[in-house]
Amino acid sequence: MIAIYPGSFDPATLGHLDIITRASKITSRLIVAVLNNSAKKHPMFTVDERVRMLTEICGHLPNVQIESFSGLLVDFAEHLGANAVIRGLRAMTDFEAEMQMAQTNKTLNPNIETLFISTQAEYSFLSSSIVKEIAVLGGDISSMAPSPIIKKMHQKINGGTGGGEEKHGRTY
Ligand code: ADP
């Protein structure tokens, strides 16, 4: 199975890394696809930064490759020769939107299956937005994101060498 795992990954959390690691064990090739979504107004990281960070944290997984894409997911999947889309499921709140997306993609391309991997309990509350919010407020995110990503988030929050679209000032 060649699978694609799409998302915003702004930035990747330990929940994402867990899904990537587990999906890589059941696929011959896994493409983590960072969505280049111009509608998302204030990303913390540019798409290139997200690709670079994912490449760094997935370096130990030989069958995982990181790409970015815009446009229709099923077209990108077909272009890569992928026959499956992987999505993570946290809570029931994820379910409705994920089902809608899966059905839509199935209608657009019946050859591509969507497979759901359920989160591990310890990551079930994790989302990129929550991790960003806690980091901006100065909280401890060491159990939520891989350390290279925590470092980059702190650089970005402190106005360091991040270079993204949006500078986040320190908030008290
Ligand atoms: P999107 O903007 O497409 O929701 P995300 O980067 O937020 O992209 O998430 C990508 C995928 O990873 C989605 O399928 C999402 O449900 C899943 N995911 C996100 N966080 C977790 C987590 N903590 N555990 C399991 N899956 C997760």
Short mmCIF file of N, CA and C and ligand atoms in Angstrom, two decimals:
data_model
loop_
_atom_site.label_atom_id
_atom_site.label_comp_id
_atom_site.label_asym_id
_atom_site.label_seq_id
_atom_site.Cartn_x
_atom_site.Cartn_y
_atom_site.Cartn_z
N MET A 1 0.85 -1.20 0.00
CA MET A 1 0.00 0.00 0.00
C MET A 1 0.88 1.26 0.00
N ILE A 2 0.58 2.15 -0.93
CA ILE A 2 1.23 3.46 -0.93
C ILE A 2 0.17 4.44 -0.41
N ALA A 3 0.48 5.12 0.69
CA ALA A 3 -0.54 5.96 1.32
C ALA A 3 -0.07 7.39 1.46
N ILE A 4 -1.06 8.25 1.55
CA ILE A 4 -0.77 9.68 1.72
C ILE A 4 -1.45 10.13 3.02
N TYR A 5 -0.72 10.87 3.84
CA TYR A 5 -1.28 11.38 5.10
C TYR A 5 -1.28 12.90 5.00
N PRO A 6 -2.44 13.47 4.67
CA PRO A 6 -2.49 14.92 4.47
C PRO A 6 -2.87 15.69 5.74
N GLY A 7 -2.45 16.93 5.81
CA GLY A 7 -2.83 17.77 6.93
C GLY A 7 -2.16 19.12 6.85
N SER A 8 -2.50 19.96 7.83
CA SER A 8 -1.87 21.29 7.88
C SER A 8 -0.51 21.22 8.59
N PHE A 9 -0.44 20.41 9.64
CA PHE A 9 0.81 20.21 10.39
C PHE A 9 1.46 21.55 10.77
N ASP A 10 0.67 22.44 11.37
CA ASP A 10 1.17 23.79 11.69
C ASP A 10 1.24 24.02 13.19
N PRO A 11 2.19 23.42 13.90
CA PRO A 11 3.19 22.46 13.44
C PRO A 11 2.76 21.03 13.80
N ALA A 12 3.60 20.05 13.41
CA ALA A 12 3.33 18.65 13.76
C ALA A 12 3.47 18.47 15.26
N THR A 13 2.56 17.66 15.82
CA THR A 13 2.59 17.36 17.26
C THR A 13 3.02 15.90 17.45
N LEU A 14 3.13 15.48 18.71
CA LEU A 14 3.43 14.06 18.96
C LEU A 14 2.27 13.18 18.50
N GLY A 15 1.05 13.74 18.47
CA GLY A 15 -0.11 12.99 17.95
C GLY A 15 0.08 12.69 16.46
N HIS A 16 0.52 13.68 15.70
CA HIS A 16 0.80 13.46 14.27
C HIS A 16 1.92 12.43 14.10
N LEU A 17 3.01 12.61 14.89
CA LEU A 17 4.16 11.71 14.73
C LEU A 17 3.78 10.27 15.05
N ASP A 18 2.88 10.11 16.02
CA ASP A 18 2.41 8.77 16.37
C ASP A 18 1.65 8.14 15.19
N ILE A 19 0.79 8.93 14.56
CA ILE A 19 0.04 8.41 13.39
C ILE A 19 1.01 8.08 12.26
N ILE A 20 1.99 8.95 12.02
CA ILE A 20 2.97 8.71 10.94
C ILE A 20 3.74 7.42 11.21
N THR A 21 4.20 7.26 12.46
CA THR A 21 5.00 6.08 12.82
C THR A 21 4.18 4.80 12.62
N ARG A 22 2.94 4.82 13.11
CA ARG A 22 2.12 3.61 13.01
C ARG A 22 1.71 3.34 11.56
N ALA A 23 1.40 4.40 10.81
CA ALA A 23 1.02 4.21 9.40
C ALA A 23 2.21 3.70 8.58
N SER A 24 3.41 4.13 8.95
CA SER A 24 4.60 3.70 8.18
C SER A 24 4.85 2.19 8.31
N LYS A 25 4.32 1.59 9.39
CA LYS A 25 4.51 0.15 9.61
C LYS A 25 3.59 -0.69 8.74
N ILE A 26 2.50 -0.10 8.28
CA ILE A 26 1.55 -0.90 7.49
C ILE A 26 1.51 -0.46 6.02
N THR A 27 2.46 0.40 5.64
CA THR A 27 2.49 0.87 4.25
C THR A 27 3.88 0.61 3.67
N SER A 28 3.95 0.43 2.36
CA SER A 28 5.29 0.29 1.78
C SER A 28 5.91 1.67 1.61
N ARG A 29 5.07 2.64 1.36
CA ARG A 29 5.56 4.01 1.23
C ARG A 29 4.48 4.94 1.79
N LEU A 30 4.90 5.89 2.62
CA LEU A 30 3.94 6.85 3.20
C LEU A 30 4.39 8.26 2.85
N ILE A 31 3.49 9.00 2.21
CA ILE A 31 3.80 10.38 1.86
C ILE A 31 3.02 11.29 2.81
N VAL A 32 3.74 12.04 3.62
CA VAL A 32 3.09 13.02 4.49
C VAL A 32 2.97 14.29 3.67
N ALA A 33 1.72 14.73 3.45
CA ALA A 33 1.48 15.82 2.51
C ALA A 33 1.00 17.07 3.23
N VAL A 34 1.81 18.10 3.21
CA VAL A 34 1.47 19.36 3.88
C VAL A 34 0.62 20.20 2.94
N LEU A 35 -0.57 20.49 3.40
CA LEU A 35 -1.51 21.25 2.57
C LEU A 35 -1.12 22.72 2.51
N ASN A 36 -0.93 23.19 1.28
CA ASN A 36 -0.62 24.60 1.06
C ASN A 36 -1.94 25.32 0.89
N ASN A 37 -2.49 25.76 2.02
CA ASN A 37 -3.85 26.30 2.02
C ASN A 37 -3.82 27.80 2.25
N SER A 38 -4.00 28.56 1.17
CA SER A 38 -3.88 30.01 1.29
C SER A 38 -5.05 30.61 2.07
N ALA A 39 -6.15 29.81 2.25
CA ALA A 39 -7.30 30.31 3.00
C ALA A 39 -6.99 30.39 4.49
N LYS A 40 -5.99 29.63 4.94
CA LYS A 40 -5.63 29.65 6.36
C LYS A 40 -4.86 30.95 6.61
N LYS A 41 -5.47 31.85 7.36
CA LYS A 41 -4.96 33.22 7.40
C LYS A 41 -3.64 33.41 8.13
N HIS A 42 -3.52 32.86 9.33
CA HIS A 42 -2.33 33.17 10.11
C HIS A 42 -1.60 31.91 10.56
N PRO A 43 -0.97 31.22 9.64
CA PRO A 43 -0.21 30.04 10.08
C PRO A 43 1.00 30.48 10.90
N MET A 44 1.43 29.65 11.83
CA MET A 44 2.63 29.99 12.59
C MET A 44 3.87 29.74 11.73
N PHE A 45 3.80 28.67 10.89
CA PHE A 45 4.96 28.31 10.07
C PHE A 45 4.59 28.31 8.59
N THR A 46 5.55 28.67 7.75
CA THR A 46 5.32 28.58 6.30
C THR A 46 5.26 27.10 5.92
N VAL A 47 4.74 26.82 4.74
CA VAL A 47 4.65 25.43 4.28
C VAL A 47 6.07 24.83 4.19
N ASP A 48 7.03 25.62 3.70
CA ASP A 48 8.42 25.12 3.61
C ASP A 48 8.98 24.77 4.98
N GLU A 49 8.69 25.61 5.97
CA GLU A 49 9.17 25.32 7.33
C GLU A 49 8.54 24.04 7.85
N ARG A 50 7.24 23.86 7.58
CA ARG A 50 6.54 22.66 8.06
C ARG A 50 7.12 21.41 7.40
N VAL A 51 7.42 21.51 6.09
CA VAL A 51 8.02 20.38 5.38
C VAL A 51 9.40 20.06 5.98
N ARG A 52 10.19 21.10 6.24
CA ARG A 52 11.54 20.88 6.80
C ARG A 52 11.47 20.25 8.19
N MET A 53 10.54 20.73 9.02
CA MET A 53 10.42 20.19 10.39
C MET A 53 9.97 18.73 10.35
N LEU A 54 9.00 18.42 9.47
CA LEU A 54 8.53 17.03 9.36
C LEU A 54 9.65 16.13 8.85
N THR A 55 10.44 16.65 7.89
CA THR A 55 11.55 15.87 7.35
C THR A 55 12.53 15.54 8.48
N GLU A 56 12.77 16.51 9.35
CA GLU A 56 13.70 16.29 10.47
C GLU A 56 13.16 15.24 11.44
N ILE A 57 11.89 15.36 11.83
CA ILE A 57 11.39 14.43 12.87
C ILE A 57 11.06 13.04 12.31
N CYS A 58 10.99 12.91 10.97
CA CYS A 58 10.69 11.60 10.37
C CYS A 58 11.94 10.97 9.76
N GLY A 59 13.10 11.55 10.02
CA GLY A 59 14.36 11.10 9.40
C GLY A 59 14.67 9.63 9.67
N HIS A 60 14.16 9.10 10.80
CA HIS A 60 14.45 7.71 11.17
C HIS A 60 13.48 6.72 10.52
N LEU A 61 12.53 7.23 9.74
CA LEU A 61 11.52 6.35 9.11
C LEU A 61 11.79 6.29 7.61
N PRO A 62 12.48 5.24 7.13
CA PRO A 62 12.98 5.23 5.75
C PRO A 62 11.91 5.23 4.67
N ASN A 63 10.71 4.73 4.98
CA ASN A 63 9.68 4.69 3.92
C ASN A 63 8.73 5.89 3.97
N VAL A 64 9.13 6.92 4.73
CA VAL A 64 8.28 8.12 4.83
C VAL A 64 8.92 9.27 4.06
N GLN A 65 8.13 9.91 3.22
CA GLN A 65 8.63 11.09 2.51
C GLN A 65 7.67 12.26 2.74
N ILE A 66 8.21 13.46 2.73
CA ILE A 66 7.39 14.64 3.03
C ILE A 66 7.26 15.49 1.77
N GLU A 67 6.05 15.90 1.46
CA GLU A 67 5.80 16.74 0.29
C GLU A 67 4.81 17.83 0.68
N SER A 68 4.70 18.85 -0.16
CA SER A 68 3.61 19.80 0.02
C SER A 68 2.72 19.74 -1.21
N PHE A 69 1.48 20.14 -1.05
CA PHE A 69 0.58 20.13 -2.20
C PHE A 69 -0.49 21.19 -2.05
N SER A 70 -1.04 21.59 -3.20
CA SER A 70 -2.23 22.43 -3.18
C SER A 70 -3.20 21.79 -4.18
N GLY A 71 -4.43 22.19 -4.13
CA GLY A 71 -5.40 21.58 -5.05
C GLY A 71 -6.06 20.37 -4.42
N LEU A 72 -6.62 19.51 -5.27
CA LEU A 72 -7.39 18.37 -4.77
C LEU A 72 -6.49 17.25 -4.27
N LEU A 73 -6.80 16.76 -3.07
CA LEU A 73 -6.01 15.67 -2.49
C LEU A 73 -6.01 14.43 -3.39
N VAL A 74 -7.17 14.08 -3.94
CA VAL A 74 -7.23 12.85 -4.74
C VAL A 74 -6.38 12.96 -6.01
N ASP A 75 -6.26 14.17 -6.56
CA ASP A 75 -5.41 14.36 -7.74
C ASP A 75 -3.94 14.18 -7.36
N PHE A 76 -3.57 14.74 -6.20
CA PHE A 76 -2.18 14.61 -5.76
C PHE A 76 -1.87 13.14 -5.44
N ALA A 77 -2.83 12.46 -4.81
CA ALA A 77 -2.65 11.04 -4.48
C ALA A 77 -2.45 10.23 -5.76
N GLU A 78 -3.27 10.49 -6.75
CA GLU A 78 -3.18 9.76 -8.01
C GLU A 78 -1.83 10.02 -8.69
N HIS A 79 -1.41 11.28 -8.68
CA HIS A 79 -0.13 11.69 -9.26
C HIS A 79 1.04 10.91 -8.62
N LEU A 80 0.91 10.62 -7.30
CA LEU A 80 1.98 9.90 -6.58
C LEU A 80 1.82 8.38 -6.67
N GLY A 81 0.73 7.94 -7.25
CA GLY A 81 0.47 6.50 -7.31
C GLY A 81 -0.01 5.94 -5.98
N ALA A 82 -0.57 6.80 -5.13
CA ALA A 82 -1.06 6.33 -3.82
C ALA A 82 -2.46 5.74 -3.96
N ASN A 83 -2.72 4.67 -3.20
CA ASN A 83 -4.06 4.06 -3.25
C ASN A 83 -4.81 4.20 -1.94
N ALA A 84 -4.23 4.93 -0.99
CA ALA A 84 -4.92 5.12 0.29
C ALA A 84 -4.60 6.48 0.89
N VAL A 85 -5.60 7.01 1.61
CA VAL A 85 -5.42 8.24 2.38
C VAL A 85 -5.52 7.85 3.84
N ILE A 86 -4.56 8.27 4.65
CA ILE A 86 -4.59 8.00 6.09
C ILE A 86 -5.08 9.26 6.80
N ARG A 87 -5.98 9.09 7.75
CA ARG A 87 -6.38 10.20 8.62
C ARG A 87 -6.38 9.71 10.05
N GLY A 88 -6.10 10.62 10.97
CA GLY A 88 -6.15 10.27 12.39
C GLY A 88 -7.50 10.64 12.96
N LEU A 89 -7.98 9.85 13.89
CA LEU A 89 -9.26 10.16 14.55
C LEU A 89 -9.02 10.32 16.04
N ARG A 90 -9.40 11.47 16.57
CA ARG A 90 -9.26 11.70 18.00
C ARG A 90 -10.57 11.41 18.71
N ALA A 91 -11.54 12.27 18.54
CA ALA A 91 -12.79 12.12 19.29
C ALA A 91 -13.95 12.09 18.30
N MET A 92 -15.14 11.95 18.82
CA MET A 92 -16.33 11.96 17.96
C MET A 92 -16.41 13.26 17.17
N THR A 93 -15.88 14.34 17.76
CA THR A 93 -15.94 15.63 17.07
C THR A 93 -15.19 15.60 15.74
N ASP A 94 -14.16 14.76 15.63
CA ASP A 94 -13.44 14.62 14.35
C ASP A 94 -14.28 13.87 13.32
N PHE A 95 -15.17 12.99 13.85
CA PHE A 95 -15.79 11.97 13.01
C PHE A 95 -16.61 12.54 11.85
N GLU A 96 -17.45 13.52 12.14
CA GLU A 96 -18.37 14.01 11.13
C GLU A 96 -17.64 14.62 9.94
N ALA A 97 -16.70 15.50 10.24
CA ALA A 97 -15.95 16.17 9.17
C ALA A 97 -15.10 15.14 8.39
N GLU A 98 -14.53 14.19 9.13
CA GLU A 98 -13.68 13.18 8.47
C GLU A 98 -14.51 12.28 7.55
N MET A 99 -15.71 11.91 8.00
CA MET A 99 -16.59 11.07 7.17
C MET A 99 -16.99 11.82 5.90
N GLN A 100 -17.30 13.09 6.06
CA GLN A 100 -17.71 13.91 4.92
C GLN A 100 -16.56 13.98 3.90
N MET A 101 -15.36 14.19 4.40
CA MET A 101 -14.20 14.30 3.51
C MET A 101 -13.93 12.95 2.82
N ALA A 102 -14.05 11.87 3.60
CA ALA A 102 -13.79 10.54 3.04
C ALA A 102 -14.80 10.21 1.94
N GLN A 103 -16.08 10.53 2.20
CA GLN A 103 -17.12 10.23 1.19
C GLN A 103 -16.91 11.07 -0.06
N THR A 104 -16.53 12.34 0.16
CA THR A 104 -16.30 13.23 -0.99
C THR A 104 -15.14 12.72 -1.84
N ASN A 105 -14.06 12.35 -1.16
CA ASN A 105 -12.89 11.85 -1.90
C ASN A 105 -13.21 10.55 -2.63
N LYS A 106 -14.06 9.72 -2.02
CA LYS A 106 -14.46 8.45 -2.64
C LYS A 106 -15.27 8.72 -3.91
N THR A 107 -16.10 9.76 -3.84
CA THR A 107 -16.90 10.13 -5.02
C THR A 107 -15.98 10.65 -6.13
N LEU A 108 -14.98 11.44 -5.74
CA LEU A 108 -14.08 12.03 -6.74
C LEU A 108 -13.15 10.99 -7.36
N ASN A 109 -12.72 10.02 -6.54
CA ASN A 109 -11.84 8.97 -7.06
C ASN A 109 -12.09 7.66 -6.29
N PRO A 110 -12.92 6.77 -6.86
CA PRO A 110 -13.30 5.53 -6.16
C PRO A 110 -12.13 4.57 -5.93
N ASN A 111 -10.99 4.81 -6.57
CA ASN A 111 -9.85 3.90 -6.40
C ASN A 111 -9.03 4.19 -5.15
N ILE A 112 -9.31 5.30 -4.50
CA ILE A 112 -8.51 5.67 -3.32
C ILE A 112 -9.34 5.49 -2.05
N GLU A 113 -8.84 4.64 -1.15
CA GLU A 113 -9.55 4.35 0.10
C GLU A 113 -9.05 5.28 1.21
N THR A 114 -9.95 5.70 2.09
CA THR A 114 -9.53 6.45 3.28
C THR A 114 -9.49 5.49 4.46
N LEU A 115 -8.37 5.47 5.16
CA LEU A 115 -8.21 4.61 6.34
C LEU A 115 -8.01 5.49 7.56
N PHE A 116 -8.71 5.16 8.64
CA PHE A 116 -8.59 5.94 9.88
C PHE A 116 -7.76 5.19 10.91
N ILE A 117 -6.83 5.90 11.51
CA ILE A 117 -6.06 5.32 12.62
C ILE A 117 -6.47 6.09 13.87
N SER A 118 -6.88 5.35 14.90
CA SER A 118 -7.35 6.06 16.10
C SER A 118 -6.16 6.48 16.95
N THR A 119 -6.32 7.62 17.56
CA THR A 119 -5.25 8.20 18.37
C THR A 119 -4.96 7.33 19.60
N GLN A 120 -3.77 7.47 20.13
CA GLN A 120 -3.48 6.86 21.44
C GLN A 120 -4.08 7.77 22.49
N ALA A 121 -4.58 7.18 23.57
CA ALA A 121 -5.29 7.96 24.60
C ALA A 121 -4.51 9.20 25.03
N GLU A 122 -3.19 9.04 25.19
CA GLU A 122 -2.42 10.18 25.72
C GLU A 122 -2.35 11.36 24.75
N TYR A 123 -2.66 11.12 23.47
CA TYR A 123 -2.62 12.22 22.49
C TYR A 123 -4.01 12.66 22.06
N SER A 124 -5.04 12.11 22.69
CA SER A 124 -6.39 12.34 22.19
C SER A 124 -6.85 13.79 22.31
N PHE A 125 -6.21 14.56 23.18
CA PHE A 125 -6.61 15.96 23.36
C PHE A 125 -5.71 16.91 22.57
N LEU A 126 -4.71 16.36 21.88
CA LEU A 126 -3.70 17.21 21.24
C LEU A 126 -4.11 17.72 19.88
N SER A 127 -3.91 19.00 19.65
CA SER A 127 -4.08 19.55 18.31
C SER A 127 -3.00 20.62 18.14
N SER A 128 -2.68 20.93 16.89
CA SER A 128 -1.67 21.96 16.65
C SER A 128 -2.09 23.27 17.31
N SER A 129 -3.38 23.62 17.23
CA SER A 129 -3.82 24.90 17.80
C SER A 129 -3.63 24.95 19.30
N ILE A 130 -3.95 23.84 19.98
CA ILE A 130 -3.79 23.83 21.44
C ILE A 130 -2.31 23.98 21.82
N VAL A 131 -1.46 23.25 21.10
CA VAL A 131 -0.03 23.31 21.41
C VAL A 131 0.51 24.73 21.18
N LYS A 132 0.05 25.37 20.09
CA LYS A 132 0.49 26.75 19.81
C LYS A 132 0.02 27.69 20.92
N GLU A 133 -1.24 27.51 21.32
CA GLU A 133 -1.80 28.40 22.34
C GLU A 133 -1.02 28.29 23.65
N ILE A 134 -0.73 27.05 24.05
CA ILE A 134 0.00 26.85 25.31
C ILE A 134 1.41 27.43 25.19
N ALA A 135 2.05 27.21 24.03
CA ALA A 135 3.41 27.71 23.84
C ALA A 135 3.44 29.23 23.89
N VAL A 136 2.49 29.87 23.25
CA VAL A 136 2.45 31.34 23.23
C VAL A 136 2.26 31.89 24.65
N LEU A 137 1.49 31.13 25.48
CA LEU A 137 1.25 31.57 26.86
C LEU A 137 2.37 31.15 27.82
N GLY A 138 3.42 30.55 27.27
CA GLY A 138 4.58 30.21 28.08
C GLY A 138 4.47 28.89 28.83
N GLY A 139 3.50 28.04 28.45
CA GLY A 139 3.33 26.76 29.15
C GLY A 139 4.30 25.68 28.65
N ASP A 140 4.34 24.58 29.39
CA ASP A 140 5.24 23.48 29.08
C ASP A 140 4.61 22.57 28.01
N ILE A 141 5.24 22.48 26.84
CA ILE A 141 4.68 21.65 25.77
C ILE A 141 5.57 20.43 25.48
N SER A 142 6.45 20.11 26.47
CA SER A 142 7.41 19.04 26.21
C SER A 142 6.76 17.67 26.00
N SER A 143 5.53 17.48 26.50
CA SER A 143 4.88 16.18 26.28
C SER A 143 3.93 16.24 25.08
N MET A 144 4.00 17.31 24.32
CA MET A 144 3.03 17.50 23.23
C MET A 144 3.62 17.56 21.84
N ALA A 145 4.86 17.98 21.73
CA ALA A 145 5.47 18.13 20.40
C ALA A 145 6.91 17.63 20.43
N PRO A 146 7.43 17.15 19.30
CA PRO A 146 8.82 16.69 19.25
C PRO A 146 9.77 17.85 19.56
N SER A 147 10.92 17.56 20.20
CA SER A 147 11.78 18.65 20.67
C SER A 147 12.29 19.59 19.57
N PRO A 148 12.62 19.11 18.34
CA PRO A 148 13.07 20.08 17.33
C PRO A 148 11.96 21.10 17.01
N ILE A 149 10.72 20.65 17.11
CA ILE A 149 9.59 21.53 16.80
C ILE A 149 9.35 22.53 17.94
N ILE A 150 9.53 22.06 19.18
CA ILE A 150 9.40 22.97 20.33
C ILE A 150 10.42 24.10 20.20
N LYS A 151 11.63 23.71 19.79
CA LYS A 151 12.70 24.71 19.64
C LYS A 151 12.30 25.77 18.60
N LYS A 152 11.80 25.30 17.47
CA LYS A 152 11.39 26.23 16.40
C LYS A 152 10.21 27.11 16.84
N MET A 153 9.30 26.53 17.63
CA MET A 153 8.16 27.32 18.10
C MET A 153 8.64 28.43 19.03
N HIS A 154 9.58 28.10 19.91
CA HIS A 154 10.08 29.11 20.83
C HIS A 154 10.82 30.21 20.08
N GLN A 155 11.58 29.83 19.05
CA GLN A 155 12.27 30.84 18.23
C GLN A 155 11.25 31.78 17.60
N LYS A 156 10.18 31.18 17.07
CA LYS A 156 9.15 31.96 16.38
C LYS A 156 8.43 32.89 17.38
N ILE A 157 8.08 32.35 18.54
CA ILE A 157 7.34 33.13 19.54
C ILE A 157 8.20 34.29 20.07
N ASN A 158 9.51 34.00 20.23
CA ASN A 158 10.40 35.04 20.75
C ASN A 158 10.91 35.97 19.66
N GLY A 159 10.32 35.84 18.45
CA GLY A 159 10.72 36.74 17.36
C GLY A 159 12.10 36.43 16.83
N GLY A 160 12.50 35.16 16.94
CA GLY A 160 13.84 34.74 16.50
C GLY A 160 13.95 34.55 15.01
N THR A 161 14.64 33.48 14.62
CA THR A 161 15.00 33.28 13.22
C THR A 161 13.94 32.54 12.42
N GLY A 162 12.71 32.56 12.89
CA GLY A 162 11.66 31.77 12.24
C GLY A 162 11.43 32.07 10.78
N GLY A 163 11.10 33.33 10.46
CA GLY A 163 10.92 33.72 9.06
C GLY A 163 9.59 33.33 8.46
N GLY A 164 8.55 33.07 9.27
CA GLY A 164 7.24 32.72 8.73
C GLY A 164 6.45 33.95 8.32
N GLU A 165 5.19 33.70 7.94
CA GLU A 165 4.36 34.81 7.47
C GLU A 165 3.98 35.73 8.63
N GLU A 166 3.91 35.14 9.81
CA GLU A 166 3.31 35.86 10.92
C GLU A 166 4.25 35.86 12.11
N LYS A 167 4.53 37.02 12.66
CA LYS A 167 5.34 37.07 13.88
C LYS A 167 4.40 37.05 15.08
N HIS A 168 4.70 36.20 16.05
CA HIS A 168 3.87 36.13 17.24
C HIS A 168 4.63 36.78 18.39
N GLY A 169 4.11 37.87 18.89
CA GLY A 169 4.79 38.53 20.00
C GLY A 169 4.56 37.80 21.29
N ARG A 170 5.41 38.06 22.26
CA ARG A 170 5.22 37.42 23.56
C ARG A 170 3.99 38.03 24.25
N THR A 171 3.19 37.17 24.86
CA THR A 171 1.97 37.64 25.51
C THR A 171 2.05 37.36 26.99
N TYR A 172 1.64 38.32 27.80
CA TYR A 172 1.66 38.12 29.25
C TYR A 172 0.24 38.12 29.79
P1 ADP B 1 -6.23 19.32 9.16
O1 ADP B 1 -6.03 20.81 9.04
O2 ADP B 1 -6.41 18.59 7.88
O3 ADP B 1 -7.21 18.89 10.24
P2 ADP B 1 -4.16 18.60 10.99
O4 ADP B 1 -2.72 18.91 10.79
O5 ADP B 1 -4.86 19.28 12.10
O6 ADP B 1 -4.81 18.83 9.60
O7 ADP B 1 -4.35 17.04 11.15
C1 ADP B 1 -4.01 16.11 10.14
C2 ADP B 1 -4.57 14.76 10.50
O8 ADP B 1 -4.00 14.32 11.73
C3 ADP B 1 -6.08 14.73 10.71
O9 ADP B 1 -6.56 13.49 10.24
C4 ADP B 1 -6.23 14.80 12.21
O10 ADP B 1 -7.44 14.20 12.64
C5 ADP B 1 -5.03 13.99 12.64
N1 ADP B 1 -4.58 14.35 13.99
C6 ADP B 1 -4.27 15.56 14.47
N2 ADP B 1 -3.90 15.51 15.76
C7 ADP B 1 -4.00 14.19 16.13
C8 ADP B 1 -3.80 13.47 17.34
N3 ADP B 1 -3.45 14.09 18.47
N4 ADP B 1 -4.00 12.12 17.32
C9 ADP B 1 -4.39 11.52 16.19
N5 ADP B 1 -4.61 12.13 15.02
C10 ADP B 1 -4.43 13.45 14.98
#
